[in-house]
Short mmCIF file of C-alpha atoms in Angstrom, two decimals:
data_model
loop_
_atom_site.label_atom_id
_atom_site.label_comp_id
_atom_site.label_asym_id
_atom_site.label_seq_id
_atom_site.Cartn_x
_atom_site.Cartn_y
_atom_site.Cartn_z
CA MET M 1 184.69 183.07 94.09
CA THR M 2 183.51 182.70 90.51
CA SER M 3 181.59 185.69 89.26
CA LEU M 4 178.46 185.26 87.19
CA THR M 5 178.53 186.99 83.83
CA LEU M 6 175.17 187.41 82.19
CA PRO M 7 174.96 187.33 78.39
CA PRO M 8 174.20 190.65 76.72
CA ARG M 9 170.57 191.36 76.01
CA PRO M 10 169.59 191.06 72.33
CA PRO M 11 169.34 194.36 70.46
CA GLY M 12 165.87 195.84 70.58
CA SER M 13 164.88 193.96 73.72
CA PRO M 14 162.20 195.70 75.79
CA PRO M 15 163.21 197.15 79.16
CA LEU M 16 163.43 194.66 82.00
CA ALA M 17 160.54 196.42 83.71
CA HIS M 18 158.29 195.25 80.85
CA ALA M 19 159.13 191.64 81.65
CA TRP M 20 158.42 192.25 85.33
CA GLN M 21 155.09 193.85 84.41
CA THR M 22 154.20 190.80 82.34
CA LEU M 23 155.08 188.61 85.31
CA ALA M 24 152.94 190.74 87.63
CA ASP M 25 149.98 190.64 85.23
CA GLY M 26 150.30 186.88 84.89
CA LEU M 27 150.46 186.37 88.65
CA LEU M 28 147.41 188.58 89.11
CA THR M 29 145.39 186.54 86.61
CA GLN M 30 146.61 183.27 88.10
CA ARG M 31 145.57 184.33 91.58
CA LEU M 32 142.12 185.30 90.38
CA HIS M 33 141.50 181.85 88.93
CA LEU M 34 143.06 180.09 91.92
CA HIS M 35 140.76 181.89 94.35
CA LEU M 36 137.66 182.38 92.20
CA ASP M 37 135.59 179.66 93.90
CA GLU M 38 136.68 180.91 97.32
CA TRP M 39 135.65 184.45 96.36
CA ARG M 40 132.30 183.28 95.01
CA THR M 41 131.58 181.54 98.31
CA VAL M 42 132.33 184.70 100.30
CA VAL M 43 130.16 186.82 98.00
CA ALA M 44 127.28 184.32 98.04
CA GLU M 45 127.29 184.17 101.85
CA GLY M 46 127.12 187.96 102.04
CA LYS M 47 128.38 188.00 105.61
CA ALA M 48 130.35 190.84 107.18
CA LEU M 49 134.06 190.42 106.61
CA PRO M 50 136.02 189.86 109.83
CA ASP M 51 138.81 192.27 108.90
CA VAL M 52 136.66 195.09 107.49
CA PRO M 53 133.11 194.55 108.81
CA SER M 54 131.85 197.92 107.57
CA ALA M 55 132.35 196.95 103.92
CA ASP M 56 129.39 195.63 101.91
CA VAL M 57 130.57 192.45 100.14
CA SER M 58 128.08 192.94 97.31
CA LEU M 59 129.71 196.30 96.51
CA LEU M 60 133.18 194.76 96.54
CA ALA M 61 131.98 192.32 93.87
CA ARG M 62 130.11 194.90 91.78
CA ARG M 63 130.60 194.59 88.02
CA PRO M 64 132.00 197.81 86.55
CA SER M 65 130.19 199.62 83.77
CA PRO M 66 130.85 198.21 80.29
CA LEU M 67 132.42 200.08 77.43
CA PRO M 68 130.05 201.80 74.99
CA GLU M 69 128.78 199.19 72.55
CA ASP M 70 130.12 201.02 69.50
CA ASP M 71 133.57 201.73 70.96
CA ASP M 72 135.77 199.06 69.39
CA THR M 73 138.67 201.52 69.30
CA ALA M 74 138.76 201.76 73.09
CA LEU M 75 138.86 197.97 73.36
CA MET M 76 141.71 197.87 70.83
CA LEU M 77 143.55 200.45 72.92
CA LEU M 78 143.12 198.30 76.03
CA GLU M 79 144.45 195.29 74.16
CA GLY M 80 147.37 197.33 72.86
CA ALA M 81 148.21 198.37 76.41
CA GLY M 82 148.14 194.73 77.54
CA LEU M 83 145.03 195.39 79.62
CA GLY M 84 142.38 193.35 77.86
CA PHE M 85 142.35 190.92 80.79
CA TRP M 86 142.05 193.77 83.29
CA TRP M 87 138.76 194.93 81.78
CA GLU M 88 137.35 191.62 80.56
CA LEU M 89 137.58 189.52 83.74
CA PRO M 90 135.55 191.92 85.92
CA GLN M 91 132.92 191.99 83.19
CA ARG M 92 132.81 188.20 83.17
CA TYR M 93 132.82 187.53 86.91
CA GLY M 94 131.46 190.71 88.49
CA SER M 95 127.98 190.70 89.99
CA ASP M 96 125.08 193.12 90.02
CA ALA M 97 124.99 195.03 93.31
CA ARG M 98 121.95 196.48 95.02
CA ASP M 99 123.64 199.87 95.11
CA PRO M 100 124.77 200.72 91.57
CA CYS M 101 127.64 202.86 92.85
CA GLY M 102 129.43 201.93 96.06
CA PHE M 103 132.38 203.60 97.75
CA LEU M 104 134.97 201.79 95.63
CA ALA M 105 133.20 202.83 92.44
CA HIS M 106 133.14 206.41 93.71
CA ALA M 107 136.92 206.26 94.23
CA ALA M 108 137.40 204.88 90.71
CA ASP M 109 135.16 207.56 89.18
CA ALA M 110 137.02 210.29 91.06
CA ALA M 111 140.36 208.98 89.78
CA ALA M 112 139.13 208.92 86.19
CA ARG M 113 137.66 212.42 86.45
CA SER M 114 140.88 213.84 87.86
CA ILE M 115 142.84 212.42 84.93
CA LEU M 116 140.37 213.28 82.18
CA ALA M 117 139.54 216.78 83.48
CA GLY M 118 136.28 216.91 81.55
CA ARG M 119 137.49 215.16 78.40
CA SER M 120 135.13 212.49 77.08
CA LYS M 121 133.66 211.09 73.88
CA SER M 122 136.97 209.63 72.74
CA ALA M 123 138.40 206.12 72.66
CA TRP M 124 141.25 206.93 75.04
CA SER M 125 138.97 208.60 77.59
CA ASP M 126 136.59 205.63 77.46
CA ALA M 127 139.55 203.31 78.01
CA VAL M 128 140.76 205.35 81.00
CA THR M 129 137.26 205.22 82.50
CA ALA M 130 137.11 201.46 81.87
CA VAL M 131 140.41 200.61 83.59
CA SER M 132 139.54 202.89 86.50
CA GLY M 133 136.21 201.16 87.00
CA ALA M 134 137.91 197.78 86.76
CA ALA M 135 140.36 198.87 89.46
CA ALA M 136 137.48 199.00 91.94
CA TRP M 137 136.54 195.41 91.10
CA TRP M 138 140.08 194.03 91.33
CA VAL M 139 140.69 195.70 94.69
CA GLY M 140 137.29 194.48 95.86
CA PHE M 141 138.05 190.93 94.74
CA PHE M 142 141.18 190.60 96.85
CA ALA M 143 139.68 192.59 99.72
CA ALA M 144 136.82 190.08 99.97
CA ILE M 145 139.24 187.20 100.58
CA ARG M 146 141.89 189.20 102.46
CA HIS M 147 141.01 187.57 105.79
CA ARG M 148 141.96 184.20 104.30
CA GLY M 149 145.38 185.38 103.14
CA VAL M 150 148.78 185.94 104.74
CA HIS M 151 150.85 188.95 105.72
CA HIS M 152 153.03 190.10 102.85
CA VAL M 153 156.22 190.14 104.97
CA THR M 154 155.83 187.54 107.70
CA LEU M 155 153.52 185.19 105.74
CA GLU M 156 151.56 184.74 108.95
CA PRO M 157 147.89 183.91 108.27
CA ARG M 158 144.92 186.19 108.86
CA PRO M 159 146.27 189.76 108.71
CA GLY M 160 144.66 192.08 111.24
CA PRO M 161 141.66 194.35 110.63
CA PHE M 162 141.89 197.62 108.73
CA HIS M 163 139.65 200.52 107.73
CA GLU M 164 137.69 200.47 104.49
CA GLN M 165 139.09 203.93 103.67
CA ALA M 166 142.34 202.16 102.79
CA LEU M 167 140.47 200.30 100.05
CA GLY M 168 139.31 203.56 98.51
CA THR M 169 142.89 204.82 98.53
CA ALA M 170 144.05 201.56 96.98
CA VAL M 171 141.49 201.93 94.18
CA SER M 172 142.73 205.44 93.43
CA VAL M 173 146.36 204.28 93.32
CA VAL M 174 145.58 201.30 91.09
CA ALA M 175 143.31 203.33 88.79
CA HIS M 176 146.00 205.95 88.22
CA GLY M 177 148.61 203.29 87.52
CA MET M 178 146.45 201.50 84.96
CA ALA M 179 145.36 204.78 83.38
CA MET M 180 149.02 205.60 82.79
CA ARG M 181 149.43 202.36 80.86
CA VAL M 182 146.43 203.23 78.70
CA LEU M 183 147.67 206.76 78.06
CA GLU M 184 151.16 205.53 77.20
CA ALA M 185 149.62 203.25 74.58
CA ALA M 186 147.47 206.12 73.32
CA LEU M 187 150.52 208.37 73.00
CA HIS M 188 152.21 205.76 70.83
CA THR M 189 149.23 205.56 68.48
CA SER M 190 147.90 209.14 68.48
CA ASP M 191 149.04 212.00 66.29
CA ASP M 192 150.57 213.92 69.17
CA ASP M 193 147.17 214.72 70.65
CA PRO M 194 147.73 217.47 73.26
CA ALA M 195 144.71 216.27 75.26
CA VAL M 196 146.29 212.83 75.67
CA ARG M 197 149.61 214.36 76.70
CA ALA M 198 147.86 216.61 79.23
CA ALA M 199 145.97 213.65 80.71
CA TYR M 200 149.19 211.66 80.94
CA CYS M 201 150.91 214.53 82.74
CA ARG M 202 148.04 214.74 85.22
CA ALA M 203 148.33 211.01 85.90
CA VAL M 204 152.09 211.31 86.41
CA GLU M 205 151.64 214.26 88.75
CA ALA M 206 149.05 212.36 90.78
CA GLY M 207 151.38 209.38 91.02
CA ILE M 208 154.20 211.57 92.33
CA CYS M 209 151.88 213.00 94.98
CA MET M 210 150.72 209.51 96.00
CA GLU M 211 154.15 207.92 96.28
CA PRO M 212 155.09 209.22 99.77
CA GLU M 213 151.93 207.60 101.17
CA LEU M 214 152.36 204.22 99.49
CA PRO M 215 154.56 202.57 102.16
CA ARG M 216 151.95 203.40 104.80
CA LEU M 217 149.14 202.11 102.56
CA VAL M 218 151.03 198.87 101.92
CA ASP M 219 151.52 198.40 105.66
CA GLU M 220 147.82 198.95 106.29
CA LEU M 221 146.64 196.62 103.53
CA ALA M 222 149.17 194.07 104.80
CA GLU M 223 147.85 191.01 102.94
CA LEU M 224 150.12 189.54 100.26
CA ARG M 225 147.78 189.47 97.26
CA LEU M 226 146.29 192.90 97.93
CA VAL M 227 149.74 194.39 98.49
CA ASP M 228 151.06 192.87 95.26
CA LEU M 229 148.11 194.27 93.32
CA VAL M 230 148.73 197.81 94.57
CA SER M 231 152.53 197.79 94.64
CA THR M 232 153.01 196.42 91.10
CA THR M 233 150.40 198.75 89.61
CA ALA M 234 151.52 202.08 91.07
CA ARG M 235 154.45 203.87 89.45
CA TRP M 236 156.82 204.15 92.38
CA ARG M 237 160.27 203.05 93.46
CA GLY M 238 158.95 199.92 95.18
CA ARG M 239 157.04 198.70 92.15
CA PHE M 240 159.04 195.58 91.30
CA THR M 241 161.10 195.18 94.45
CA LYS M 242 160.32 191.50 94.86
CA TYR M 243 161.35 190.75 91.28
CA ALA M 244 164.45 192.93 91.30
CA GLY M 245 165.54 191.27 94.52
CA GLY M 246 165.22 187.83 93.00
CA THR M 247 162.50 186.66 95.38
CA GLY M 248 159.75 184.36 94.19
CA ALA M 249 156.18 185.39 93.60
CA GLY M 250 153.15 183.30 94.31
CA GLN M 251 155.04 180.96 96.61
CA VAL M 252 152.20 180.85 99.12
CA GLU M 253 149.69 179.70 96.52
#
């Protein structure tokens, strides 16, 4: 049998995980645009979702709070972390909900508060708050069309029902993962700010505590797009399993 020898990577190449993250971000954006009209129809109808009837669709589609108008530095930090799309698309497509703060927004706010520990009035804290709020919208987007998706393992259509509490947990996981990306970018650009380092350590600690529960959460969420969102955002050993294993992504779409 002929063995395959891969050419050496060029000097200075970024870690392979960076390429996988770029792939995951691209797939996420692609899926949003592929299913945007479908999502708009579900939101406009406002009917109870068959797989999570207790969830208010208008809250799943709620636009997160914008960045402060004078905070260009926070936006630059988001762009530097590769998360401009993560914040901008919810601002563009999100809707105004009757309740200004639903259960997903509460989960996002709680995640941001646990990381910031009272720190505010800085570009990096505004950016952490922004990506956490956006996490609620992204989870809500794919939750709203979950009943039209497929199981992430079997690819069988219409995954079974689940409890809305799983969505709150998913928001917390995603918010912490995205906050870590913001804080990593901030650490590269700050003058060794101890507050940034402390926030990053809190995010890492929270991620370690969450990891044992992630397989169960993935099983409960079940649907391919929602599972990919959570599993490629959290910092855990299963983060890029589908890419490391050489399996395709987006094959169902």
